C-alpha cells in the first residue's frame, strides 16, 4: 500500500515520527509491543556507545581500523527489525548496529575491526553474512541467497544493504536485475548517508532520488526518512512481506547521515561544513526514538542514564576481552577467504609462511 502512495521519482520521504518524536500519522504507527520497541532502542544505544568507543580505541592505537555508523542507527535497526528468524542480512561494512540486533556479538564485531578473522565467525543460527568491504558484491550475494530461498521454497527473505555511492557500482544493478527477473525475495536497503568517502551524493549520480533506480528494475521503490526508526520498520516490513509473498524485490532508500568520519583514516572537515553536521545532529534518530518511548510511558531519562552506564561498562569489558584474544593468526586470512583455498591462495599462503619463518611480522 505504501509503495503505491509514495512515488520513488519524487523527493518525498515516508515518515512517521517528527523531529520531536511525535507521531505525525497515527494510522501508520506500527503495533510493536513494548519489549520489541525497547529491544530496538537498547540495541541502538549499545551501537552508539560501541561506535564512539571504537573510534577512541583506534585513536589510542588499540584498534586496527573502524567504519563508524553514528547517526545511522534507525536506518539499520528499523530495517532489520522487520525480518523474521529465518531471514538473512547481507551487509556492507557499516552495519554494526543491524548486526548486533540480529545476534552478532559485540565481541565478534570488535574482533573483526581489531584485525582478527574470527570476528567474522558468527554463532550457529545467526543469519548474517560476514562484513563485506568490496562495494556492491553483497547485493549479488544477497540475490543469490534469495534465489536459493526461492528455488528451495524456503520462504527466507534477504535484506542486503549498500551505501549511496555503492548504487553506482555494477554489482548493484546486476544483483537487483537478477533478483527482479527471478522474483527472488530480496530487499535492498540503501543507507544514503550523503557521502561516499568525500564524494557527496549529488556528485555521484544525476538521479533525483536513489529510490527511483527501482523503476529500471521494474520493482517498487520508496524513499524513507532513515532517521525515523518507525518509518524504516513499516516500509521494510511491507517490503519483506511483498518479497516473501513471491512478488520479487523492493528497493528502499533510507535518507540518513553519517555523523562521524568515513573510517578512522578519514578527516571529514576537509569536505563538509560543521554547520551541515549540526543540522543533522538535530535529526538524531536516538533523540526522536527516546522521546517517543518516554511519551508512551515505556522509558524514562533515569532508566536511560542507567542503561548508558551499564552499556559503557559492557563495551569496555568486551574490548578488554578482544585485546586479550589479540589479532589472531595472519594465516587465517588465507584459510578463511573461501571454504577451501584456491591454488593462488595456497601459493600466497606458502610465501607468507616462509616470510614469517624468516622473522617477518
Ligand atoms: C569495489 C570497491 N571499490 C572501492 C572501494 C573503496 N571504498 C571503500 S568505502 C568507499 C565508498 C563507499 O561509499 P558508500 O557506498 O556511499 O557507502 P558508505 O561508506 O558511505 O557507507 C569506497 C569507494 C571498495 N571498498 N570496494
Short mmCIF file of C-alpha atoms and ligand atoms in Angstrom, two decimals:
data_model
loop_
_atom_site.label_atom_id
_atom_site.label_comp_id
_atom_site.label_asym_id
_atom_site.label_seq_id
_atom_site.Cartn_x
_atom_site.Cartn_y
_atom_site.Cartn_z
CA UNK A 1 0.00 0.00 0.00
CA UNK A 2 2.82 2.39 0.90
CA UNK A 3 4.57 1.67 -2.39
CA UNK A 4 1.51 2.85 -4.28
CA UNK A 5 1.27 6.09 -2.27
CA UNK A 6 4.93 7.11 -2.48
CA UNK A 7 6.38 7.77 -5.91
CA UNK A 8 10.12 6.91 -5.93
CA UNK A 9 10.68 9.50 -8.63
CA UNK A 10 9.70 12.30 -6.26
CA UNK A 11 11.77 13.56 -3.34
CA UNK A 12 9.19 12.73 -0.70
CA UNK A 13 10.32 10.76 2.31
CA UNK A 14 7.97 8.42 4.10
CA UNK A 15 7.92 9.48 7.73
CA UNK A 16 6.07 8.67 10.97
CA UNK A 17 7.99 10.45 13.75
CA UNK A 18 8.71 14.15 13.60
CA UNK A 19 11.93 15.69 14.93
CA UNK A 20 10.49 15.82 18.46
CA UNK A 21 9.48 12.17 18.39
CA UNK A 22 5.76 12.89 17.93
CA UNK A 23 3.72 10.63 15.68
CA UNK A 24 2.65 12.54 12.59
CA UNK A 25 0.43 9.81 11.19
CA UNK A 26 -1.37 7.67 13.78
CA UNK A 27 -2.75 5.26 11.15
CA UNK A 28 0.74 4.24 10.13
CA UNK A 29 2.23 3.85 13.62
CA UNK A 30 3.37 0.20 13.85
CA UNK A 31 1.82 -2.01 16.50
CA UNK A 32 5.08 -3.11 18.05
CA UNK A 33 4.98 -4.33 21.66
CA UNK A 34 6.95 -2.68 24.46
CA UNK A 35 9.54 -5.48 24.59
CA UNK A 36 10.36 -5.17 20.88
CA UNK A 37 10.49 -1.37 20.96
CA UNK A 38 12.81 -1.39 23.96
CA UNK A 39 14.99 -4.05 22.38
CA UNK A 40 15.31 -1.87 19.29
CA UNK A 41 16.17 1.19 21.37
CA UNK A 42 18.66 -0.63 23.61
CA UNK A 43 20.45 -2.09 20.59
CA UNK A 44 20.67 1.37 19.01
CA UNK A 45 22.03 2.72 22.28
CA UNK A 46 24.62 -0.06 22.57
CA UNK A 47 25.61 0.54 18.95
CA UNK A 48 26.03 4.26 19.61
CA UNK A 49 28.27 3.70 22.63
CA UNK A 50 30.27 0.93 20.92
CA UNK A 51 30.74 3.23 17.93
CA UNK A 52 32.07 6.17 19.94
CA UNK A 53 34.35 3.90 21.97
CA UNK A 54 35.69 2.12 18.85
CA UNK A 55 36.80 5.44 17.43
CA UNK A 56 38.54 6.28 20.72
CA UNK A 57 40.27 2.89 20.89
CA UNK A 58 41.54 3.35 17.35
CA UNK A 59 42.82 6.85 18.18
CA UNK A 60 44.63 5.36 21.18
CA UNK A 61 46.33 2.93 18.80
CA UNK A 62 44.46 -0.03 20.23
CA UNK A 63 42.10 -0.82 17.31
CA UNK A 64 43.21 -1.51 13.72
CA UNK A 65 40.53 0.49 11.93
CA UNK A 66 36.80 1.20 12.13
CA UNK A 67 33.89 2.41 9.96
CA UNK A 68 31.60 4.47 12.22
CA UNK A 69 27.82 4.36 11.92
CA UNK A 70 26.79 7.07 14.39
CA UNK A 71 23.60 8.64 13.04
CA UNK A 72 22.57 5.58 11.02
CA UNK A 73 21.13 3.53 13.90
CA UNK A 74 17.46 3.94 12.93
CA UNK A 75 18.08 3.16 9.27
CA UNK A 76 19.72 -0.09 10.35
CA UNK A 77 17.63 -1.31 13.27
CA UNK A 78 14.31 -0.18 11.77
CA UNK A 79 15.09 -2.23 8.66
CA UNK A 80 16.29 -5.49 10.22
CA UNK A 81 13.60 -5.46 12.91
CA UNK A 82 11.21 -6.30 10.06
CA UNK A 83 12.96 -9.65 9.46
CA UNK A 84 11.76 -12.98 10.84
CA UNK A 85 14.01 -15.55 12.48
CA UNK A 86 14.64 -17.49 9.25
CA UNK A 87 15.63 -14.41 7.21
CA UNK A 88 19.07 -13.13 6.23
CA UNK A 89 21.17 -9.98 6.23
CA UNK A 90 23.86 -9.47 3.60
CA UNK A 91 25.62 -6.37 4.96
CA UNK A 92 28.28 -3.99 3.73
CA UNK A 93 30.81 -2.79 6.34
CA UNK A 94 28.95 -0.04 8.22
CA UNK A 95 26.19 -2.16 9.74
CA UNK A 96 27.39 -2.75 13.30
CA UNK A 97 24.01 -1.89 14.82
CA UNK A 98 22.00 -4.03 12.39
CA UNK A 99 24.34 -6.96 13.03
CA UNK A 100 24.06 -6.53 16.80
CA UNK A 101 20.26 -6.60 16.51
CA UNK A 102 20.41 -9.89 14.61
CA UNK A 103 22.60 -11.62 17.19
CA UNK A 104 26.20 -10.96 16.13
CA UNK A 105 28.02 -10.24 19.39
CA UNK A 106 29.90 -7.04 20.11
CA UNK A 107 32.99 -9.14 20.78
CA UNK A 108 32.81 -10.61 17.27
CA UNK A 109 32.30 -7.18 15.70
CA UNK A 110 35.18 -5.67 17.63
CA UNK A 111 37.41 -8.65 16.87
CA UNK A 112 36.86 -8.05 13.15
CA UNK A 113 37.88 -4.39 13.37
CA UNK A 114 40.78 -5.41 15.57
CA UNK A 115 42.05 -7.46 12.64
CA UNK A 116 41.14 -10.90 13.93
CA UNK A 117 39.42 -13.05 11.30
CA UNK A 118 37.46 -14.91 13.96
CA UNK A 119 35.35 -11.79 14.21
CA UNK A 120 33.62 -12.97 11.04
CA UNK A 121 32.70 -16.31 12.58
CA UNK A 122 29.18 -15.92 13.98
CA UNK A 123 27.22 -18.21 16.28
CA UNK A 124 25.00 -21.00 14.96
CA UNK A 125 21.62 -19.68 13.89
CA UNK A 126 22.79 -16.10 13.31
CA UNK A 127 21.74 -15.47 9.73
CA UNK A 128 24.11 -12.66 8.86
CA UNK A 129 26.81 -12.83 6.18
CA UNK A 130 30.28 -11.56 7.13
CA UNK A 131 31.25 -7.89 6.81
CA UNK A 132 31.70 -7.11 3.12
CA UNK A 133 34.13 -4.35 2.22
CA UNK A 134 34.02 -4.98 -1.54
CA UNK A 135 31.40 -2.43 -2.51
CA UNK A 136 28.34 -3.89 -4.19
CA UNK A 137 29.17 -7.57 -4.01
CA UNK A 138 26.85 -8.03 -1.02
CA UNK A 139 23.96 -7.30 -3.41
CA UNK A 140 24.94 -10.27 -5.58
CA UNK A 141 25.44 -12.47 -2.51
CA UNK A 142 22.01 -11.38 -1.31
CA UNK A 143 20.42 -12.00 -4.72
CA UNK A 144 21.98 -15.48 -4.82
CA UNK A 145 20.75 -16.31 -1.33
CA UNK A 146 17.28 -15.02 -2.18
CA UNK A 147 17.17 -17.05 -5.39
CA UNK A 148 18.23 -20.18 -3.47
CA UNK A 149 15.47 -19.49 -0.96
CA UNK A 150 13.00 -19.29 -3.84
CA UNK A 151 14.00 -22.47 -5.65
CA UNK A 152 14.18 -24.42 -2.39
CA UNK A 153 10.82 -22.92 -1.37
CA UNK A 154 12.25 -21.84 1.98
CA UNK A 155 10.38 -18.52 2.27
CA UNK A 156 13.52 -16.86 3.62
CA UNK A 157 13.81 -13.17 2.78
CA UNK A 158 17.17 -11.43 2.41
CA UNK A 159 17.98 -7.82 3.21
CA UNK A 160 21.11 -6.52 1.51
CA UNK A 161 22.42 -3.09 2.47
CA UNK A 162 24.51 -0.68 0.43
CA UNK A 163 25.70 2.92 0.64
CA UNK A 164 24.60 5.75 -1.68
CA UNK A 165 27.91 5.59 -3.55
CA UNK A 166 27.56 1.83 -3.90
CA UNK A 167 24.44 2.29 -6.03
CA UNK A 168 26.74 3.45 -8.85
CA UNK A 169 28.57 0.11 -8.87
CA UNK A 170 27.85 -2.57 -11.45
CA UNK A 171 27.00 -5.25 -8.91
CA UNK A 172 24.14 -3.15 -7.54
CA UNK A 173 22.47 -3.25 -10.97
CA UNK A 174 23.41 -6.85 -11.77
CA UNK A 175 22.19 -8.25 -8.46
CA UNK A 176 18.95 -6.30 -8.38
CA UNK A 177 18.14 -7.01 -12.02
CA UNK A 178 18.76 -10.72 -11.45
CA UNK A 179 16.57 -10.75 -8.34
CA UNK A 180 13.82 -8.78 -10.10
CA UNK A 181 13.85 -11.06 -13.14
CA UNK A 182 13.51 -14.18 -10.99
CA UNK A 183 11.17 -12.65 -8.37
CA UNK A 184 13.75 -13.53 -5.73
CA UNK A 185 12.84 -12.40 -2.18
CA UNK A 186 15.45 -9.64 -1.83
CA UNK A 187 15.02 -6.27 -0.15
CA UNK A 188 17.83 -3.80 -0.80
CA UNK A 189 18.17 -1.03 1.77
CA UNK A 190 20.30 1.88 0.59
CA UNK A 191 21.95 3.64 3.51
CA UNK A 192 22.05 7.06 1.88
CA UNK A 193 24.33 8.74 4.40
CA UNK A 194 25.02 11.55 1.90
CA UNK A 195 28.68 10.74 1.19
CA UNK A 196 30.85 8.08 -0.44
CA UNK A 197 34.02 8.91 1.48
CA UNK A 198 34.41 12.57 0.37
CA UNK A 199 32.11 12.42 -2.67
CA UNK A 200 28.73 13.98 -1.90
CA UNK A 201 25.62 12.18 -3.08
CA UNK A 202 24.75 14.82 -5.74
CA UNK A 203 28.13 14.34 -7.46
CA UNK A 204 27.74 10.58 -7.73
CA UNK A 205 24.54 10.43 -9.80
CA UNK A 206 22.14 12.64 -11.74
CA UNK A 207 19.18 10.67 -10.34
CA UNK A 208 16.86 12.87 -8.24
CA UNK A 209 16.35 10.05 -5.74
CA UNK A 210 18.16 6.75 -5.29
CA UNK A 211 14.81 5.02 -4.78
CA UNK A 212 13.94 5.79 -8.41
CA UNK A 213 16.59 3.31 -9.55
CA UNK A 214 13.88 0.74 -8.74
CA UNK A 215 11.93 1.87 -11.82
CA UNK A 216 14.61 0.46 -14.12
CA UNK A 217 14.31 -2.96 -12.48
CA UNK A 218 10.51 -2.89 -12.63
CA UNK A 219 10.19 -3.21 -8.86
CA UNK A 220 8.72 -0.99 -6.11
CA UNK A 221 10.98 1.66 -4.62
CA UNK A 222 10.45 4.08 -1.77
CA UNK A 223 12.37 6.91 -0.14
CA UNK A 224 12.15 6.81 3.66
CA UNK A 225 13.30 9.13 6.43
CA UNK A 226 16.17 6.93 7.56
CA UNK A 227 16.41 8.69 10.93
CA UNK A 228 12.87 7.65 11.77
CA UNK A 229 13.07 4.13 13.14
CA UNK A 230 9.30 3.56 12.94
CA UNK A 231 9.08 4.61 9.28
CA UNK A 232 12.04 2.38 8.47
CA UNK A 233 10.34 -0.53 10.20
CA UNK A 234 6.97 -0.03 8.49
CA UNK A 235 8.45 0.40 4.99
CA UNK A 236 10.78 -2.57 5.38
CA UNK A 237 8.04 -4.77 6.83
CA UNK A 238 5.89 -4.07 3.79
CA UNK A 239 8.87 -4.81 1.54
CA UNK A 240 9.69 -8.06 3.37
CA UNK A 241 6.05 -9.22 3.19
CA UNK A 242 5.98 -8.37 -0.52
CA UNK A 243 9.18 -10.35 -1.15
CA UNK A 244 8.05 -13.32 0.95
CA UNK A 245 4.77 -13.46 -0.98
CA UNK A 246 6.79 -14.19 -4.14
CA UNK A 247 6.30 -10.73 -5.67
CA UNK A 248 10.02 -10.03 -6.04
CA UNK A 249 12.45 -7.46 -4.66
CA UNK A 250 11.91 -3.97 -3.26
CA UNK A 251 14.35 -1.06 -3.12
CA UNK A 252 14.32 1.21 -0.06
CA UNK A 253 16.33 4.41 0.13
CA UNK A 254 16.93 5.37 3.75
CA UNK A 255 17.81 9.06 3.83
CA UNK A 256 20.21 9.48 6.73
CA UNK A 257 23.58 11.00 7.61
CA UNK A 258 26.97 9.73 8.74
CA UNK A 259 27.74 11.96 11.71
CA UNK A 260 31.28 10.60 12.11
CA UNK A 261 34.14 10.11 9.66
CA UNK A 262 34.00 7.60 6.79
CA UNK A 263 36.58 5.46 8.55
CA UNK A 264 39.28 6.12 11.08
CA UNK A 265 41.57 7.23 8.22
CA UNK A 266 39.22 10.00 7.08
CA UNK A 267 39.01 13.67 8.09
CA UNK A 268 35.51 14.88 7.10
CA UNK A 269 36.28 18.52 7.97
CA UNK A 270 38.09 18.69 4.61
CA UNK A 271 34.93 18.14 2.57
CA UNK A 272 31.94 19.17 4.69
CA UNK A 273 31.00 22.08 6.91
CA UNK A 274 30.37 21.93 10.66
CA UNK A 275 27.02 23.68 10.15
CA UNK A 276 25.85 20.82 7.96
CA UNK A 277 26.76 18.29 10.65
CA UNK A 278 25.00 20.40 13.29
CA UNK A 279 21.80 20.47 11.18
CA UNK A 280 21.83 16.70 11.00
CA UNK A 281 22.56 16.38 14.72
CA UNK A 282 19.12 17.94 15.26
CA UNK A 283 17.64 14.99 13.36
CA UNK A 284 19.48 12.44 15.54
CA UNK A 285 17.49 9.18 15.39
CA UNK A 286 18.22 8.35 19.03
CA UNK A 287 16.66 11.54 20.39
CA UNK A 288 13.43 11.08 18.44
CA UNK A 289 13.02 7.44 19.36
CA UNK A 290 13.81 8.03 23.03
CA UNK A 291 11.18 10.77 23.24
CA UNK A 292 8.62 8.52 21.55
CA UNK A 293 9.27 5.79 24.15
CA UNK A 294 9.10 8.29 27.03
CA UNK A 295 5.78 9.68 25.74
CA UNK A 296 4.41 6.14 25.55
CA UNK A 297 5.39 5.59 29.19
CA UNK A 298 7.82 2.82 28.22
CA UNK A 299 11.06 4.63 29.18
CA UNK A 300 12.48 7.41 31.35
CA UNK A 301 15.58 9.59 31.48
CA UNK A 302 16.58 7.81 34.69
CA UNK A 303 16.42 4.40 33.05
CA UNK A 304 18.32 5.81 30.10
CA UNK A 305 21.12 7.06 32.30
CA UNK A 306 21.39 3.65 33.97
CA UNK A 307 21.37 1.85 30.60
CA UNK A 308 24.18 4.04 29.29
CA UNK A 309 26.32 3.34 32.34
CA UNK A 310 25.74 -0.41 32.04
CA UNK A 311 26.40 -0.45 28.31
CA UNK A 312 29.56 1.67 28.64
CA UNK A 313 30.83 -0.80 31.20
CA UNK A 314 29.91 -3.74 28.94
CA UNK A 315 31.66 -2.18 25.93
CA UNK A 316 34.84 -1.59 27.98
CA UNK A 317 34.88 -5.16 29.28
CA UNK A 318 34.22 -6.56 25.80
CA UNK A 319 37.10 -4.60 24.32
CA UNK A 320 39.44 -5.90 27.02
CA UNK A 321 38.43 -9.46 26.05
CA UNK A 322 39.19 -8.64 22.42
CA UNK A 323 42.61 -7.26 23.33
CA UNK A 324 43.31 -10.41 25.30
CA UNK A 325 42.47 -12.53 22.23
CA UNK A 326 44.66 -10.34 20.02
CA UNK A 327 44.91 -10.25 16.27
CA UNK A 328 44.83 -14.00 15.81
CA UNK A 329 46.89 -15.77 13.21
CA UNK A 330 47.71 -13.95 10.00
CA UNK A 331 47.31 -17.27 8.19
CA UNK A 332 43.60 -17.13 8.95
CA UNK A 333 43.23 -14.52 6.23
CA UNK A 334 44.22 -17.15 3.67
CA UNK A 335 42.37 -20.02 5.29
CA UNK A 336 39.05 -18.21 5.70
CA UNK A 337 38.71 -16.46 2.33
CA UNK A 338 36.89 -19.45 0.78
CA UNK A 339 35.76 -22.79 2.18
CA UNK A 340 38.85 -24.29 0.55
CA UNK A 341 41.97 -22.42 -0.51
CA UNK A 342 42.34 -21.81 -4.26
CA UNK A 343 45.75 -22.67 -5.84
CA UNK A 344 46.56 -18.94 -5.83
CA UNK A 345 45.74 -18.60 -2.15
CA UNK A 346 47.77 -21.73 -1.36
CA UNK A 347 50.77 -20.21 -3.13
CA UNK A 348 50.32 -16.91 -1.28
CA UNK A 349 49.93 -18.79 1.98
CA UNK A 350 53.21 -20.66 1.42
CA UNK A 351 55.03 -17.41 0.58
CA UNK A 352 53.60 -15.85 3.70
CA UNK A 353 54.60 -18.81 5.92
CA UNK A 354 58.14 -18.56 4.58
CA UNK A 355 58.14 -14.81 5.32
CA UNK A 356 57.03 -15.48 8.92
CA UNK A 357 59.59 -18.27 9.34
CA UNK A 358 62.31 -15.81 8.29
CA UNK A 359 61.26 -13.40 11.02
CA UNK A 360 58.63 -11.27 9.19
CA UNK A 361 55.73 -9.84 11.16
C1 LIG B 1 34.86 -2.45 -5.21
C2 LIG B 1 35.39 -1.39 -4.28
N1 LIG B 1 35.88 -0.23 -4.79
C3 LIG B 1 36.36 0.72 -3.96
C4 LIG B 1 36.38 0.53 -2.60
C5 LIG B 1 36.94 1.62 -1.68
N2 LIG B 1 35.84 2.23 -0.91
C6 LIG B 1 35.61 1.88 0.37
S1 LIG B 1 34.29 2.66 1.01
C7 LIG B 1 34.03 3.52 -0.40
C8 LIG B 1 32.88 4.49 -0.51
C9 LIG B 1 31.56 3.87 -0.20
O1 LIG B 1 30.55 4.82 -0.18
P1 LIG B 1 29.06 4.42 0.01
O2 LIG B 1 28.68 3.29 -0.89
O3 LIG B 1 28.23 5.65 -0.09
O4 LIG B 1 28.97 3.81 1.49
P2 LIG B 1 29.42 4.47 2.89
O5 LIG B 1 30.89 4.23 3.02
O6 LIG B 1 29.06 5.91 2.86
O7 LIG B 1 28.66 3.72 3.91
C10 LIG B 1 34.97 3.18 -1.38
C11 LIG B 1 34.99 3.74 -2.73
C12 LIG B 1 35.89 -0.70 -2.11
N3 LIG B 1 35.84 -0.98 -0.82
N4 LIG B 1 35.39 -1.64 -2.97
#
